[in-house]
Amino acid sequence: MFKVISNRIIAPGIRRIEILAPRIAKKAKAGQFVVIRVDEKGERIPLTLVDWDSERGSITLVFQEVGVTTRKLGRVREGGYVLDVTGPLGNPTEIKRYGVIVGVGGGVGNACLLPVMREFKRAGNYIVSMIGARTCELLILEDELREVSDELYIATDDGSRGYKGFVTDLLKKYLEEKVPDLVYAVGPTIMMKVVSSITRPYGVRTIVSLNPIMVDGTGMCGACRVIVNGKLRFACIDGPEFDGHKVDFDSLINRIRMYKREEELALSFLEKRGGEDHGV
Amino acid sequence: MVSKRAVPMRKLSMDKRLTTFEEVALGYTEEEALEEAKRCLKCKLMPCSRLCPLNIEVPEFVKCIERREYEKGLNIILKANPFPAITGRVCPQEVLCQKECTLRKLGDPLAIGRLERFLGDYQIENNIMNLNVPEKVRGSVAVVGSGPAGLMGAVELRKLGYEVTIFEALHEVGGVMVYGIPEFRLPRRVLRFYVDYVKKLGVRIEVDVVVGRTYTIDELLREYDAVLLATGAGTPKFLGIPGEELNGVYSANEFLIRINLMKAYRFPEYDTPIKLGKRIAVIGGGNTAMDVSRIALRLGAEEVIVLYRRTEVEMPARREEVENAKEEGVKFMFLTQPIALIGDEKGWIRKIKCIRMRLGEPDASGRRRPIPIPGSEFDVEVDNVIIAIGAEVNKLIQRTTPGLKVDKRGHVIVDKYGRTSIKRVYAAGDVVTGAATVIEALAAAKTVAHTIHRDLSG
Ligand SMILES: Cc1cc2nc3c(=O)[nH]c(=O)nc-3n(C[C@H](O)[C@H](O)[C@H](O)COP(=O)(O)OP(=O)(O)OC[C@H]3O[C@@H](n4cnc5c(N)ncnc54)[C@H](O)[C@@H]3O)c2cc1C
Ligand SMILES: Cc1cc2nc3c(=O)[nH]c(=O)nc-3n(C[C@H](O)[C@H](O)[C@H](O)COP(=O)(O)OP(=O)(O)OC[C@H]3O[C@@H](n4cnc5c(N)ncnc54)[C@H](O)[C@@H]3O)c2cc1C
Ligand code: SF4
Ligand code: SF4
Ligand code: FES
């Protein structure tokens, strides 16, 4: 049982939760994730470690309430409990001095971008962050990202903040003028696909942090398999980061959709069961 | 005159077998156990005992059954094996204790497993637990993994006077016995009884700890006098053919984890889904393939076909389970090897391109090697494919533990006493041998527990 210290809305449909998990807080590194299971009947889902505090013994996650598990997690109140939190999982980002790094984030991916850019900055890199969201309200962690970035660019689909259009357009324009030493992208799979196709002609090393469906998160099921360089790799133990130029994004996009119908069914089932709260 | 035939095991009625996860083999009644026990010849040479990896004194406990001294018989088993209700159910007896039973010359070997299970069930019914452990604490050991090897190692070490903590990556205890072997072969109440026993002995169990990530082996060595690696061989193998990324294709492990661990068969009451169609192909010929097929039937599949590249004789599955699978309606296509998986425009699996095989000369395993017959390709139409061709050792610990020697296939290398290349680190079970059996994992862990004891007290 893992105690929830705080759980609050930071944008419509997006929450930031702090959970007591001392052994994970001590070990966490940028680029890693945890697997959580909210309650006895719950599914195991992966969420990225956005922040951690080894002294407090806590970890912070940012999640979008899209389906059953994230809704359930959203309902756990301060002082309540999450049944299982396992981690830190996945390989940490290889932090070293590349030179100029462009970080591209989209949606909740902006939260995942934060710890990685923070560490890159500490390692002496020049950080250019590009963050995007559908609309200005959904733009999360802007201040925190600004703090770790030398330059920060914003794009919203509706133009309510910054550039009107996709964050990938910003990257395209940037590349027309300058070629960075590394591009790091995290967000919707389609965004990472576009990022990789934009950088390919420039030959810029591009790292993407993939988010396939996972079950155990420890290499035991193969649900998270993706094709990288023509071979099956398990995102939970071989990744989650891969060379974006070698990832078969189309099959990944297809796999993420596999349970669409079931997910809708589960959600309506949850809603019918009503608003039972957890762990209070 | 002894009967040639073993007393048959009663089974669940077929309608229930196809719709529930209730246990299929119902176990012997007292009368049946008494009748079967009578058949034993009490052979002086005890080939049964010799071929049991834990050397259980078979004729001794059988004698006790005959005399209705059940607790005494049980204690004879418990000296060697703390988990009789498990092994009695899942051991491949036909290649172990029953293999050279003298009764074979007459007919059926003694049904040793069934008699062992009888006493194991007696134990559970009467809640018999021997909880004696030495008072003096000799040291402390971290056990990594809570499958049969981990549980056995923990029990043995506890009995030798060690403080033991088991670290388990998943949220439940039992390894393959909880996420792999289905309830209709190993009911969870049986496993729960023994996990409870292990806890009552004073073993601490911490779930949700992935060693290599949450703690490294190095860190464990700072806190504990020794580390026993019992992490199994849990990483699914894929065929390496085109199309394995298609939706509708599962590894056996994913399928089993979704069903057994996450209870996807009760979706949406439970949150984890599984997506199955009418016609399901299962690739492989071992216990896992049989389990997966039988589960698929219970989930309402109309047709389940096992594709195996050799013939029935070479199938490594327990005989009894092959028979059960056939009775329940699982179909088999032997000498069939998939060469590509083909999907529809939505990226869902639709058919398997296969090639016919023939058997050639025996290979290293002693089984005849399958050879493809050129030009014999054909398609099998399916809604799902479940790949059950085996599992290998997870690379996680190896990657995060510098200095831990493994062989080409990733198996941890140990000496004959279970010592790895790192001082104070030991290993037992599937992580050493590759996918094997519960009883072999138990036997290996027992040996290693005693090595640890010798090394720590020496
Ligand atoms: C390594 C990793 C790190 C992740 N980190 C985060 C994070 O920090 N914050 C966060 O909000 N999400 C993150 N995700 C995605 C998150 O795991 C899914 O959103 C979650 O599983 C949804 O569960 P659910 O039961 O709430 O929704 P479901 O009912 O399972 O799904 C609802 C909707 O979400 C979509 N969806 C399902 N799974 C995924 C997925 N893996 N990726 C994208 N969309 C999905 C479905 O298509 C559907 O439209 C991460 C995924 C991975 C693999
Ligand atoms: C479907 C199926 C059916 C089977 N049927 C039979 C049968 O009928 N009879 C039989 O004798 N055998 C059977 N087997 C084989 C048998 O289950 C295994 O040989 C046996 O369980 C091996 O025991 P183990 O303790 O070595 O490993 P496992 O049972 O695999 O247990 C290993 C445990 O370690 C945990 N772990 C792994 N890595 C880590 C880590 N880094 N940190 C913490 N924990 C970790 C795992 O989560 C797991 O719980 C079957 C196997 C399968 C898959
Ligand atoms: S433990 Fe297994 S091999 Fe040994 S006697 Fe029992 S059933 Fe036979
Ligand atoms: S070999 Fe068979 S008959 Fe002889 S003692 Fe063993 S179980 Fe009994
Ligand atoms: S999530 Fe199961 S192997 Fe990666």
mmCIF file of C-alpha atoms and ligand atoms in Angstrom, chain A residues 218 220, chain B residues 89-92 144-151 167-170 172-182 185 209-213 230-234 252-253 256 260 287-289 291-292 318 321 391 394 396-397 428-431 434-442, ligand 2:
data_model
loop_
_atom_site.group_PDB
_atom_site.id
_atom_site.type_symbol
_atom_site.label_atom_id
_atom_site.label_comp_id
_atom_site.label_asym_id
_atom_site.label_seq_id
_atom_site.Cartn_x
_atom_site.Cartn_y
_atom_site.Cartn_z
ATOM 1 C CA THR A 218 9.369 -6.194 -16.205
ATOM 2 C CA MET A 220 7.569 -11.057 -18.708
ATOM 3 C CA ARG B 89 -0.791 -32.110 -8.807
ATOM 4 C CA VAL B 90 1.819 -30.750 -11.164
ATOM 5 C CA CYS B 91 4.852 -33.087 -11.234
ATOM 6 C CA PRO B 92 5.362 -34.902 -14.529
ATOM 7 C CA VAL B 144 14.796 -12.964 -5.130
ATOM 8 C CA GLY B 145 11.629 -14.357 -6.689
ATOM 9 C CA SER B 146 8.688 -16.153 -5.076
ATOM 10 C CA GLY B 147 8.192 -19.106 -7.407
ATOM 11 C CA PRO B 148 8.782 -22.674 -6.255
ATOM 12 C CA ALA B 149 12.553 -22.167 -6.029
ATOM 13 C CA GLY B 150 12.213 -19.006 -3.954
ATOM 14 C CA LEU B 151 9.602 -20.458 -1.610
ATOM 15 C CA PHE B 167 11.522 -9.966 -2.887
ATOM 16 C CA GLU B 168 8.966 -10.422 -5.649
ATOM 17 C CA ALA B 169 8.581 -8.234 -8.731
ATOM 18 C CA LEU B 170 4.877 -8.877 -9.275
ATOM 19 C CA GLU B 172 1.370 -11.578 -6.042
ATOM 20 C CA VAL B 173 3.415 -14.442 -4.645
ATOM 21 C CA GLY B 174 3.974 -17.790 -6.361
ATOM 22 C CA GLY B 175 5.819 -17.217 -9.638
ATOM 23 C CA VAL B 176 4.552 -19.422 -12.459
ATOM 24 C CA MET B 177 2.259 -21.131 -9.954
ATOM 25 C CA VAL B 178 0.203 -17.961 -9.654
ATOM 26 C CA TYR B 179 0.493 -16.314 -13.055
ATOM 27 C CA GLY B 180 1.059 -19.350 -15.281
ATOM 28 C CA ILE B 181 -0.513 -22.618 -14.190
ATOM 29 C CA PRO B 182 -4.299 -22.180 -14.362
ATOM 30 C CA ARG B 185 -4.921 -27.524 -12.458
ATOM 31 C CA VAL B 209 10.240 -5.080 -5.765
ATOM 32 C CA VAL B 210 12.122 -5.610 -9.005
ATOM 33 C CA VAL B 211 15.643 -6.602 -8.090
ATOM 34 C CA GLY B 212 18.054 -4.983 -10.474
ATOM 35 C CA ARG B 213 15.882 -1.871 -10.390
ATOM 36 C CA ALA B 230 15.266 -17.614 -7.927
ATOM 37 C CA THR B 231 13.952 -15.395 -10.663
ATOM 38 C CA GLY B 232 12.873 -18.119 -13.082
ATOM 39 C CA ALA B 233 12.800 -17.982 -16.860
ATOM 40 C CA GLY B 234 9.907 -15.652 -17.456
ATOM 41 C CA ALA B 252 1.476 -17.350 -23.827
ATOM 42 C CA ASN B 253 2.816 -15.389 -20.871
ATOM 43 C CA LEU B 256 -1.732 -16.234 -18.915
ATOM 44 C CA ASN B 260 -4.568 -15.847 -14.159
ATOM 45 C CA ASN B 287 2.435 -27.633 -20.654
ATOM 46 C CA THR B 288 2.038 -23.998 -21.495
ATOM 47 C CA ALA B 289 0.407 -24.734 -24.847
ATOM 48 C CA ASP B 291 -2.918 -24.664 -20.459
ATOM 49 C CA VAL B 292 -3.442 -21.828 -22.898
ATOM 50 C CA ARG B 318 2.393 -33.811 -19.106
ATOM 51 C CA GLU B 321 -2.938 -32.719 -19.536
ATOM 52 C CA ALA B 391 10.474 -18.802 -22.218
ATOM 53 C CA ASN B 394 15.000 -12.233 -18.168
ATOM 54 C CA LEU B 396 17.297 -7.542 -16.365
ATOM 55 C CA ILE B 397 19.368 -8.892 -13.468
ATOM 56 C CA ALA B 428 18.399 -22.061 -8.264
ATOM 57 C CA GLY B 429 15.479 -23.024 -10.456
ATOM 58 C CA ASP B 430 14.618 -22.013 -13.992
ATOM 59 C CA VAL B 431 17.084 -19.096 -13.899
ATOM 60 C CA GLY B 434 16.006 -22.625 -18.317
ATOM 61 C CA ALA B 435 12.303 -23.474 -18.288
ATOM 62 C CA ALA B 436 11.983 -26.801 -16.429
ATOM 63 C CA THR B 437 9.628 -28.074 -13.718
ATOM 64 C CA VAL B 438 8.345 -27.129 -10.291
ATOM 65 C CA ILE B 439 9.921 -30.168 -8.646
ATOM 66 C CA GLU B 440 13.342 -29.535 -10.184
ATOM 67 C CA ALA B 441 13.194 -25.934 -8.963
ATOM 68 C CA LEU B 442 12.280 -27.177 -5.482
HETATM 69 C C1 LIG C 2 1.906 -22.309 -18.201
HETATM 70 C C2 LIG C 2 2.923 -23.142 -17.501
HETATM 71 C C3 LIG C 2 2.570 -24.389 -17.035
HETATM 72 C C4 LIG C 2 3.486 -25.172 -16.357
HETATM 73 N N1 LIG C 2 3.080 -26.371 -15.892
HETATM 74 C C5 LIG C 2 3.939 -27.118 -15.169
HETATM 75 C C6 LIG C 2 3.537 -28.358 -14.614
HETATM 76 O O1 LIG C 2 2.409 -28.803 -14.801
HETATM 77 N N2 LIG C 2 4.420 -29.042 -13.875
HETATM 78 C C7 LIG C 2 5.676 -28.569 -13.629
HETATM 79 O O2 LIG C 2 6.421 -29.213 -12.903
HETATM 80 N N3 LIG C 2 6.113 -27.424 -14.170
HETATM 81 C C8 LIG C 2 5.269 -26.670 -14.926
HETATM 82 N N4 LIG C 2 5.701 -25.491 -15.462
HETATM 83 C C9 LIG C 2 7.083 -25.051 -15.230
HETATM 84 C C10 LIG C 2 7.268 -24.528 -13.819
HETATM 85 O O3 LIG C 2 6.206 -23.701 -13.478
HETATM 86 C C11 LIG C 2 8.588 -23.787 -13.666
HETATM 87 O O4 LIG C 2 9.626 -24.644 -14.054
HETATM 88 C C12 LIG C 2 8.819 -23.346 -12.219
HETATM 89 O O5 LIG C 2 7.809 -22.492 -11.795
HETATM 90 C C13 LIG C 2 10.170 -22.659 -12.043
HETATM 91 O O6 LIG C 2 10.279 -22.161 -10.748
HETATM 92 P P1 LIG C 2 11.216 -20.921 -10.384
HETATM 93 O O7 LIG C 2 10.990 -20.673 -8.936
HETATM 94 O O8 LIG C 2 12.584 -21.182 -10.851
HETATM 95 O O9 LIG C 2 10.690 -19.700 -11.256
HETATM 96 P P2 LIG C 2 9.268 -18.970 -11.417
HETATM 97 O O10 LIG C 2 8.144 -19.830 -11.032
HETATM 98 O O11 LIG C 2 9.304 -18.427 -12.776
HETATM 99 O O12 LIG C 2 9.340 -17.779 -10.365
HETATM 100 C C14 LIG C 2 10.219 -16.708 -10.512
HETATM 101 C C15 LIG C 2 9.670 -15.519 -9.771
HETATM 102 O O13 LIG C 2 10.668 -14.522 -9.725
HETATM 103 C C16 LIG C 2 10.092 -13.266 -9.983
HETATM 104 N N5 LIG C 2 11.133 -12.396 -10.512
HETATM 105 C C17 LIG C 2 11.714 -12.440 -11.730
HETATM 106 N N6 LIG C 2 12.626 -11.479 -11.855
HETATM 107 C C18 LIG C 2 12.623 -10.802 -10.689
HETATM 108 C C19 LIG C 2 13.355 -9.679 -10.211
HETATM 109 N N7 LIG C 2 14.262 -9.082 -10.962
HETATM 110 N N8 LIG C 2 13.089 -9.225 -8.955
HETATM 111 C C20 LIG C 2 12.156 -9.823 -8.185
HETATM 112 N N9 LIG C 2 11.447 -10.892 -8.588
HETATM 113 C C21 LIG C 2 11.683 -11.370 -9.819
HETATM 114 C C22 LIG C 2 9.010 -13.560 -10.970
HETATM 115 O O14 LIG C 2 8.050 -12.536 -10.988
HETATM 116 C C23 LIG C 2 8.478 -14.880 -10.463
HETATM 117 O O15 LIG C 2 7.453 -14.669 -9.520
HETATM 118 C C24 LIG C 2 4.801 -24.697 -16.169
HETATM 119 C C25 LIG C 2 5.176 -23.461 -16.651
HETATM 120 C C26 LIG C 2 4.258 -22.671 -17.311
HETATM 121 C C27 LIG C 2 4.675 -21.333 -17.828
#
